Amino acid sequence: MPTMSPRRWRDARLAVLLLAPAVLGMVAMRVVPAVSAFAESFNHLSLRTGVKEFVGFENYAYLLGSGEFHAVLGTTLLFNLVLNPVIVVLSTALALLLAQRLPAVGLWRSLIFVPAAVPGSVTALIWSTAMQPDGLLNALFAAIGLPKQPFLTSSGQALGSIGLMLAWGAIGYWMLFVVAGLKDIPQAVYEAALIDGAGWWRRLTAITLPLLRRPMAFVLVAGTVGSFLAFAPVQILTKGGPDGSTNLLMYDVYANAYQVGDLGVAQAEVVLLMILMAVVVAIQFRVLREERS
């Protein structure tokens, strides 16, 4: 049996020491809560009475047979189906624009990134003020002759308004990853294309976008996870309303746990949310892999 040389042994120990904090943090903040949620999803624990009893798959059966849960699931999927492609397209478009030699391009990048540094609760309050009946957005609409909009008080506009807030905070952040991908594209490829007479559109579709598939795929997958976990704007502004139009899965978990007081159902919903995210992300990876092939 081969043995490790002293140098390899030192390198292995150094690697373990460097990786240990990140691994321990991931286990403590990701793995342990996930295992705990799975275990507790088979129990019924009421915050009101404190009584805990094993109920098996009853919590899952209740959720899967509930019309309210089906509505929450449909709202969450629709929200992600619309929001995530918008974030990918806009962050890529901004990255392509700011990759040009524009005056004060560093300043523009910083200004676009600023919303990503604002906490979600602060973002919600900013947009809540702007979306008031006499707020900034309706003032702008009135200035160009458009009628006032109800935004967060309308069941037809509230979910889109929440999506607008999340996109505003996310686009600048994900744009940086696309910009980094643009910097990794060799300039020699563009120079060869120019020699061959390729125009701007041809270079974009034949070189830039194909070579940006990896960072764009990362933005899509990571953005999808973030959108599934959206909570703060809903909890602060709409409480899942009006008429359940913004009742996303994360808020429904909170409502079942701390408003209804049924932790077992809430934990079962967390497990279903994790399964749903895993399925959606797996489908995205499969589609992106087929596109690359």
mmCIF file of C-alpha atoms in Angstrom:
data_model
loop_
_atom_site.group_PDB
_atom_site.id
_atom_site.type_symbol
_atom_site.label_atom_id
_atom_site.label_comp_id
_atom_site.label_asym_id
_atom_site.label_seq_id
_atom_site.Cartn_x
_atom_site.Cartn_y
_atom_site.Cartn_z
ATOM 1 C CA MET A 1 0.000 0.000 0.000
ATOM 2 C CA PRO A 2 1.585 3.317 -1.086
ATOM 3 C CA THR A 3 2.334 5.843 1.632
ATOM 4 C CA MET A 4 2.161 9.618 1.414
ATOM 5 C CA SER A 5 5.395 11.556 1.353
ATOM 6 C CA PRO A 6 5.988 14.062 4.183
ATOM 7 C CA ARG A 7 5.388 16.958 1.789
ATOM 8 C CA ARG A 8 2.063 15.553 0.554
ATOM 9 C CA TRP A 9 1.048 14.881 4.145
ATOM 10 C CA ARG A 10 1.790 18.506 5.096
ATOM 11 C CA ASP A 11 -0.160 19.752 2.066
ATOM 12 C CA ALA A 12 -3.133 17.533 2.970
ATOM 13 C CA ARG A 13 -3.151 18.768 6.565
ATOM 14 C CA LEU A 14 -2.948 22.373 5.381
ATOM 15 C CA ALA A 15 -5.857 21.795 2.983
ATOM 16 C CA VAL A 16 -7.941 20.270 5.773
ATOM 17 C CA LEU A 17 -7.173 23.190 8.104
ATOM 18 C CA LEU A 18 -8.096 25.753 5.454
ATOM 19 C CA LEU A 19 -11.304 23.999 4.433
ATOM 20 C CA ALA A 20 -12.439 23.062 7.951
ATOM 21 C CA PRO A 21 -14.068 26.428 8.885
ATOM 22 C CA ALA A 22 -16.092 26.564 5.658
ATOM 23 C CA VAL A 23 -17.105 22.888 5.926
ATOM 24 C CA LEU A 24 -18.094 23.208 9.583
ATOM 25 C CA GLY A 25 -20.053 26.362 8.845
ATOM 26 C CA MET A 26 -21.884 24.675 5.978
ATOM 27 C CA VAL A 27 -22.702 21.645 8.124
ATOM 28 C CA ALA A 28 -23.906 23.804 11.032
ATOM 29 C CA MET A 29 -25.981 26.233 8.945
ATOM 30 C CA ARG A 30 -27.150 23.990 6.091
ATOM 31 C CA VAL A 31 -26.936 20.279 6.776
ATOM 32 C CA VAL A 32 -28.026 20.229 10.427
ATOM 33 C CA PRO A 33 -31.129 22.446 9.878
ATOM 34 C CA ALA A 34 -32.106 20.364 6.830
ATOM 35 C CA VAL A 35 -31.832 17.091 8.742
ATOM 36 C CA SER A 36 -33.703 18.621 11.690
ATOM 37 C CA ALA A 37 -36.507 19.862 9.428
ATOM 38 C CA PHE A 38 -36.837 16.421 7.844
ATOM 39 C CA ALA A 39 -36.988 14.708 11.239
ATOM 40 C CA GLU A 40 -39.478 17.186 12.717
ATOM 41 C CA SER A 41 -41.734 17.005 9.659
ATOM 42 C CA PHE A 42 -43.005 13.632 10.909
ATOM 43 C CA ASN A 43 -44.182 15.134 14.205
ATOM 44 C CA HIS A 44 -46.997 17.405 15.254
ATOM 45 C CA LEU A 45 -45.794 20.147 17.595
ATOM 46 C CA SER A 46 -48.066 22.991 18.538
ATOM 47 C CA LEU A 47 -46.548 26.230 19.777
ATOM 48 C CA ARG A 48 -49.760 26.898 21.684
ATOM 49 C CA THR A 49 -49.856 23.717 23.743
ATOM 50 C CA GLY A 50 -46.248 22.518 23.495
ATOM 51 C CA VAL A 51 -47.468 18.949 22.905
ATOM 52 C CA LYS A 52 -45.356 16.884 20.482
ATOM 53 C CA GLU A 53 -46.488 13.624 18.910
ATOM 54 C CA PHE A 54 -45.354 11.440 16.037
ATOM 55 C CA VAL A 55 -47.810 11.540 13.123
ATOM 56 C CA GLY A 56 -45.804 9.943 10.302
ATOM 57 C CA PHE A 57 -46.703 11.247 6.845
ATOM 58 C CA GLU A 58 -49.856 13.052 7.969
ATOM 59 C CA ASN A 59 -48.275 16.489 7.547
ATOM 60 C CA TYR A 60 -47.281 15.693 3.974
ATOM 61 C CA ALA A 61 -50.690 14.221 3.198
ATOM 62 C CA TYR A 62 -52.346 17.345 4.575
ATOM 63 C CA LEU A 63 -50.217 19.648 2.425
ATOM 64 C CA LEU A 64 -50.489 17.634 -0.772
ATOM 65 C CA GLY A 65 -54.247 17.417 -0.364
ATOM 66 C CA SER A 66 -54.702 21.093 0.489
ATOM 67 C CA GLY A 67 -56.048 23.446 -2.164
ATOM 68 C CA GLU A 68 -54.406 26.364 -0.356
ATOM 69 C CA PHE A 69 -50.996 24.711 -0.624
ATOM 70 C CA HIS A 70 -51.577 24.029 -4.326
ATOM 71 C CA ALA A 71 -52.321 27.745 -4.801
ATOM 72 C CA VAL A 72 -49.152 28.716 -2.925
ATOM 73 C CA LEU A 73 -47.135 26.271 -5.013
ATOM 74 C CA GLY A 74 -48.577 27.635 -8.262
ATOM 75 C CA THR A 75 -47.897 31.239 -7.229
ATOM 76 C CA THR A 76 -44.295 30.398 -6.317
ATOM 77 C CA LEU A 77 -43.627 28.560 -9.581
ATOM 78 C CA LEU A 78 -45.169 31.352 -11.650
ATOM 79 C CA PHE A 79 -43.133 33.922 -9.738
ATOM 80 C CA ASN A 80 -39.887 32.062 -10.463
ATOM 81 C CA LEU A 81 -40.782 31.271 -14.061
ATOM 82 C CA VAL A 82 -41.101 34.983 -14.837
ATOM 83 C CA LEU A 83 -38.584 36.576 -12.475
ATOM 84 C CA ASN A 84 -35.485 34.419 -13.019
ATOM 85 C CA PRO A 85 -35.208 34.805 -16.824
ATOM 86 C CA VAL A 86 -35.765 38.568 -16.408
ATOM 87 C CA ILE A 87 -32.880 38.770 -13.923
ATOM 88 C CA VAL A 88 -30.563 36.752 -16.198
ATOM 89 C CA VAL A 89 -31.399 38.807 -19.299
ATOM 90 C CA LEU A 90 -31.132 42.205 -17.604
ATOM 91 C CA SER A 91 -27.947 41.399 -15.676
ATOM 92 C CA THR A 92 -26.340 40.106 -18.884
ATOM 93 C CA ALA A 93 -27.483 43.150 -20.869
ATOM 94 C CA LEU A 94 -26.077 45.522 -18.247
ATOM 95 C CA ALA A 95 -22.811 43.594 -18.119
ATOM 96 C CA LEU A 96 -22.466 43.815 -21.899
ATOM 97 C CA LEU A 97 -23.217 47.532 -21.809
ATOM 98 C CA LEU A 98 -20.818 48.310 -18.984
ATOM 99 C CA ALA A 99 -18.085 46.188 -20.520
ATOM 100 C CA GLN A 100 -17.785 48.875 -23.194
ATOM 101 C CA ARG A 101 -15.393 51.789 -22.872
ATOM 102 C CA LEU A 102 -17.928 54.243 -21.499
ATOM 103 C CA PRO A 103 -17.143 57.456 -19.600
ATOM 104 C CA ALA A 104 -17.057 56.808 -15.817
ATOM 105 C CA VAL A 105 -17.904 53.136 -16.338
ATOM 106 C CA GLY A 106 -16.646 52.284 -12.827
ATOM 107 C CA LEU A 107 -19.060 54.774 -11.327
ATOM 108 C CA TRP A 108 -21.979 53.315 -13.289
ATOM 109 C CA ARG A 109 -21.093 49.801 -12.151
ATOM 110 C CA SER A 110 -20.971 50.958 -8.534
ATOM 111 C CA LEU A 111 -24.331 52.717 -8.778
ATOM 112 C CA ILE A 112 -25.977 49.647 -10.301
ATOM 113 C CA PHE A 113 -24.446 47.433 -7.594
ATOM 114 C CA VAL A 114 -25.590 49.667 -4.695
ATOM 115 C CA PRO A 115 -29.102 48.100 -4.454
ATOM 116 C CA ALA A 116 -27.478 44.684 -3.905
ATOM 117 C CA ALA A 117 -25.814 46.042 -0.757
ATOM 118 C CA VAL A 118 -29.127 47.256 0.685
ATOM 119 C CA PRO A 119 -30.813 44.810 3.130
ATOM 120 C CA GLY A 120 -34.030 43.241 1.894
ATOM 121 C CA SER A 121 -36.112 44.929 4.591
ATOM 122 C CA VAL A 122 -34.778 48.365 3.616
ATOM 123 C CA THR A 123 -35.430 47.615 -0.066
ATOM 124 C CA ALA A 124 -39.011 46.715 0.788
ATOM 125 C CA LEU A 125 -39.546 49.970 2.676
ATOM 126 C CA ILE A 126 -38.011 52.044 -0.143
ATOM 127 C CA TRP A 127 -40.253 50.511 -2.772
ATOM 128 C CA SER A 128 -43.268 50.589 -0.474
ATOM 129 C CA THR A 129 -42.870 54.361 -0.230
ATOM 130 C CA ALA A 130 -42.410 54.685 -3.994
ATOM 131 C CA MET A 131 -45.523 52.574 -4.665
ATOM 132 C CA GLN A 132 -47.902 54.489 -2.413
ATOM 133 C CA PRO A 133 -50.951 56.067 -4.136
ATOM 134 C CA ASP A 134 -49.202 59.457 -3.838
ATOM 135 C CA GLY A 135 -45.684 58.023 -4.155
ATOM 136 C CA LEU A 136 -42.905 58.574 -6.655
ATOM 137 C CA LEU A 137 -44.035 56.034 -9.263
ATOM 138 C CA ASN A 138 -47.592 57.355 -9.481
ATOM 139 C CA ALA A 139 -46.207 60.897 -9.626
ATOM 140 C CA LEU A 140 -44.107 59.865 -12.641
ATOM 141 C CA PHE A 141 -47.124 58.201 -14.243
ATOM 142 C CA ALA A 142 -49.200 61.335 -13.714
ATOM 143 C CA ALA A 143 -46.440 63.461 -15.280
ATOM 144 C CA ILE A 144 -46.650 61.454 -18.522
ATOM 145 C CA GLY A 145 -50.428 61.236 -18.504
ATOM 146 C CA LEU A 146 -50.914 57.694 -17.183
ATOM 147 C CA PRO A 147 -53.449 56.792 -14.481
ATOM 148 C CA LYS A 148 -52.387 55.935 -10.946
ATOM 149 C CA GLN A 149 -51.694 52.281 -10.215
ATOM 150 C CA PRO A 150 -52.607 50.354 -7.024
ATOM 151 C CA PHE A 151 -49.407 48.229 -7.036
ATOM 152 C CA LEU A 152 -49.254 46.405 -3.677
ATOM 153 C CA THR A 153 -52.972 46.752 -2.951
ATOM 154 C CA SER A 154 -54.025 45.009 -6.174
ATOM 155 C CA SER A 155 -54.164 41.218 -6.444
ATOM 156 C CA GLY A 156 -53.210 41.595 -10.103
ATOM 157 C CA GLN A 157 -50.166 43.803 -9.519
ATOM 158 C CA ALA A 158 -48.840 42.884 -6.064
ATOM 159 C CA LEU A 159 -46.824 39.840 -7.157
ATOM 160 C CA GLY A 160 -45.249 41.774 -10.031
ATOM 161 C CA SER A 161 -44.433 44.603 -7.633
ATOM 162 C CA ILE A 162 -42.658 42.160 -5.307
ATOM 163 C CA GLY A 163 -40.756 40.793 -8.304
ATOM 164 C CA LEU A 164 -39.722 44.326 -9.280
ATOM 165 C CA MET A 165 -38.277 44.911 -5.805
ATOM 166 C CA LEU A 166 -36.309 41.655 -5.864
ATOM 167 C CA ALA A 167 -35.019 42.263 -9.392
ATOM 168 C CA TRP A 168 -33.897 45.774 -8.428
ATOM 169 C CA GLY A 169 -31.796 44.334 -5.621
ATOM 170 C CA ALA A 170 -30.480 41.313 -7.545
ATOM 171 C CA ILE A 171 -29.576 42.541 -11.025
ATOM 172 C CA GLY A 172 -26.527 44.568 -9.952
ATOM 173 C CA TYR A 173 -25.176 41.671 -7.885
ATOM 174 C CA TRP A 174 -25.514 39.045 -10.615
ATOM 175 C CA MET A 175 -24.202 41.510 -13.199
ATOM 176 C CA LEU A 176 -20.763 41.305 -11.545
ATOM 177 C CA PHE A 177 -20.539 37.584 -12.270
ATOM 178 C CA VAL A 178 -21.346 38.154 -15.929
ATOM 179 C CA VAL A 179 -18.781 40.974 -16.093
ATOM 180 C CA ALA A 180 -16.188 38.569 -14.663
ATOM 181 C CA GLY A 181 -17.144 36.055 -17.353
ATOM 182 C CA LEU A 182 -16.704 38.692 -20.039
ATOM 183 C CA LYS A 183 -13.189 39.453 -18.795
ATOM 184 C CA ASP A 184 -12.270 35.769 -19.145
ATOM 185 C CA ILE A 185 -13.037 35.736 -22.891
ATOM 186 C CA PRO A 186 -9.724 35.998 -24.780
ATOM 187 C CA GLN A 187 -9.419 39.168 -26.823
ATOM 188 C CA ALA A 188 -7.657 37.163 -29.535
ATOM 189 C CA VAL A 189 -10.979 35.534 -30.377
ATOM 190 C CA TYR A 190 -12.571 38.920 -31.041
ATOM 191 C CA GLU A 191 -9.562 40.060 -33.052
ATOM 192 C CA ALA A 192 -9.802 36.974 -35.259
ATOM 193 C CA ALA A 193 -13.520 37.610 -35.750
ATOM 194 C CA LEU A 194 -12.844 41.218 -36.750
ATOM 195 C CA ILE A 195 -10.292 40.058 -39.293
ATOM 196 C CA ASP A 196 -12.915 37.720 -40.740
ATOM 197 C CA GLY A 197 -15.302 40.670 -41.042
ATOM 198 C CA ALA A 198 -17.745 39.673 -38.277
ATOM 199 C CA GLY A 199 -19.986 42.517 -37.178
ATOM 200 C CA TRP A 200 -21.177 43.391 -33.662
ATOM 201 C CA TRP A 201 -24.226 41.138 -33.765
ATOM 202 C CA ARG A 202 -22.265 38.207 -35.172
ATOM 203 C CA ARG A 203 -19.593 38.558 -32.479
ATOM 204 C CA LEU A 204 -22.294 38.720 -29.799
ATOM 205 C CA THR A 205 -24.195 35.614 -30.928
ATOM 206 C CA ALA A 206 -21.242 33.495 -32.086
ATOM 207 C CA ILE A 207 -18.622 34.387 -29.464
ATOM 208 C CA THR A 208 -19.820 36.360 -26.454
ATOM 209 C CA LEU A 209 -23.047 34.594 -25.508
ATOM 210 C CA PRO A 210 -21.754 31.029 -26.099
ATOM 211 C CA LEU A 211 -18.686 31.749 -23.961
ATOM 212 C CA LEU A 212 -20.888 33.310 -21.266
ATOM 213 C CA ARG A 213 -22.987 30.190 -20.779
ATOM 214 C CA ARG A 214 -21.204 29.154 -17.593
ATOM 215 C CA PRO A 215 -21.608 32.457 -15.694
ATOM 216 C CA MET A 216 -25.158 32.846 -17.059
ATOM 217 C CA ALA A 217 -25.983 29.305 -15.921
ATOM 218 C CA PHE A 218 -24.612 30.106 -12.468
ATOM 219 C CA VAL A 219 -26.710 33.290 -12.322
ATOM 220 C CA LEU A 220 -29.825 31.363 -13.361
ATOM 221 C CA VAL A 221 -29.362 28.580 -10.815
ATOM 222 C CA ALA A 222 -28.290 30.801 -7.907
ATOM 223 C CA GLY A 223 -30.998 33.339 -8.737
ATOM 224 C CA THR A 224 -33.596 30.566 -8.773
ATOM 225 C CA VAL A 225 -32.603 29.471 -5.279
ATOM 226 C CA GLY A 226 -32.756 33.078 -4.078
ATOM 227 C CA SER A 227 -36.199 33.618 -5.608
ATOM 228 C CA PHE A 228 -37.590 30.466 -4.010
ATOM 229 C CA LEU A 229 -36.377 31.752 -0.630
ATOM 230 C CA ALA A 230 -37.904 35.240 -1.052
ATOM 231 C CA PHE A 231 -39.515 36.270 2.219
ATOM 232 C CA ALA A 232 -38.765 39.774 3.535
ATOM 233 C CA PRO A 233 -40.804 41.885 1.039
ATOM 234 C CA VAL A 234 -43.836 39.622 1.423
ATOM 235 C CA GLN A 235 -43.680 39.558 5.204
ATOM 236 C CA ILE A 236 -43.132 43.313 5.534
ATOM 237 C CA LEU A 237 -45.472 44.647 2.841
ATOM 238 C CA THR A 238 -48.271 42.284 1.840
ATOM 239 C CA LYS A 239 -48.490 39.437 4.392
ATOM 240 C CA GLY A 240 -49.269 37.128 1.466
ATOM 241 C CA GLY A 241 -52.136 39.289 0.192
ATOM 242 C CA PRO A 242 -54.149 40.699 -1.325
ATOM 243 C CA ASP A 243 -56.287 37.556 -1.650
ATOM 244 C CA GLY A 244 -53.225 35.301 -1.367
ATOM 245 C CA SER A 245 -51.691 36.696 -4.572
ATOM 246 C CA THR A 246 -48.218 37.062 -2.986
ATOM 247 C CA ASN A 247 -48.324 34.068 -0.673
ATOM 248 C CA LEU A 248 -45.015 32.453 -1.653
ATOM 249 C CA LEU A 249 -43.737 29.217 -0.146
ATOM 250 C CA MET A 250 -41.305 30.797 2.311
ATOM 251 C CA TYR A 251 -43.971 33.090 3.703
ATOM 252 C CA ASP A 252 -46.417 30.183 3.939
ATOM 253 C CA VAL A 253 -43.828 28.280 5.992
ATOM 254 C CA TYR A 254 -43.609 31.251 8.340
ATOM 255 C CA ALA A 255 -47.401 31.534 8.544
ATOM 256 C CA ASN A 256 -47.864 27.846 9.371
ATOM 257 C CA ALA A 257 -45.124 27.920 11.999
ATOM 258 C CA TYR A 258 -45.763 31.205 13.798
ATOM 259 C CA GLN A 259 -49.312 32.250 12.948
ATOM 260 C CA VAL A 260 -51.095 28.905 12.814
ATOM 261 C CA GLY A 261 -48.644 27.439 15.345
ATOM 262 C CA ASP A 262 -48.156 24.057 13.619
ATOM 263 C CA LEU A 263 -44.410 23.460 13.378
ATOM 264 C CA GLY A 264 -44.812 19.967 11.921
ATOM 265 C CA VAL A 265 -46.686 21.207 8.857
ATOM 266 C CA ALA A 266 -44.203 24.064 8.481
ATOM 267 C CA GLN A 267 -41.245 21.664 8.582
ATOM 268 C CA ALA A 268 -42.933 19.380 6.044
ATOM 269 C CA GLU A 269 -43.385 22.408 3.808
ATOM 270 C CA VAL A 270 -39.667 23.211 4.195
ATOM 271 C CA VAL A 271 -38.814 19.680 3.046
ATOM 272 C CA LEU A 272 -41.139 19.980 0.036
ATOM 273 C CA LEU A 273 -39.577 23.353 -0.769
ATOM 274 C CA MET A 274 -36.082 21.831 -0.731
ATOM 275 C CA ILE A 275 -37.239 18.976 -2.971
ATOM 276 C CA LEU A 276 -38.877 21.431 -5.367
ATOM 277 C CA MET A 277 -35.740 23.579 -5.559
ATOM 278 C CA ALA A 278 -33.597 20.497 -6.166
ATOM 279 C CA VAL A 279 -35.881 19.348 -9.003
ATOM 280 C CA VAL A 280 -35.985 22.781 -10.654
ATOM 281 C CA VAL A 281 -32.210 23.238 -10.393
ATOM 282 C CA ALA A 282 -31.613 19.694 -11.733
ATOM 283 C CA ILE A 283 -33.835 20.463 -14.727
ATOM 284 C CA GLN A 284 -31.945 23.697 -15.346
ATOM 285 C CA PHE A 285 -28.585 21.894 -15.226
ATOM 286 C CA ARG A 286 -29.907 19.199 -17.594
ATOM 287 C CA VAL A 287 -31.182 21.759 -20.113
ATOM 288 C CA LEU A 288 -27.976 23.801 -19.950
ATOM 289 C CA ARG A 289 -25.839 20.667 -20.375
ATOM 290 C CA GLU A 290 -27.839 19.630 -23.443
ATOM 291 C CA GLU A 291 -27.404 23.138 -24.898
ATOM 292 C CA ARG A 292 -23.631 22.950 -24.409
ATOM 293 C CA SER A 293 -23.480 19.541 -26.086
#
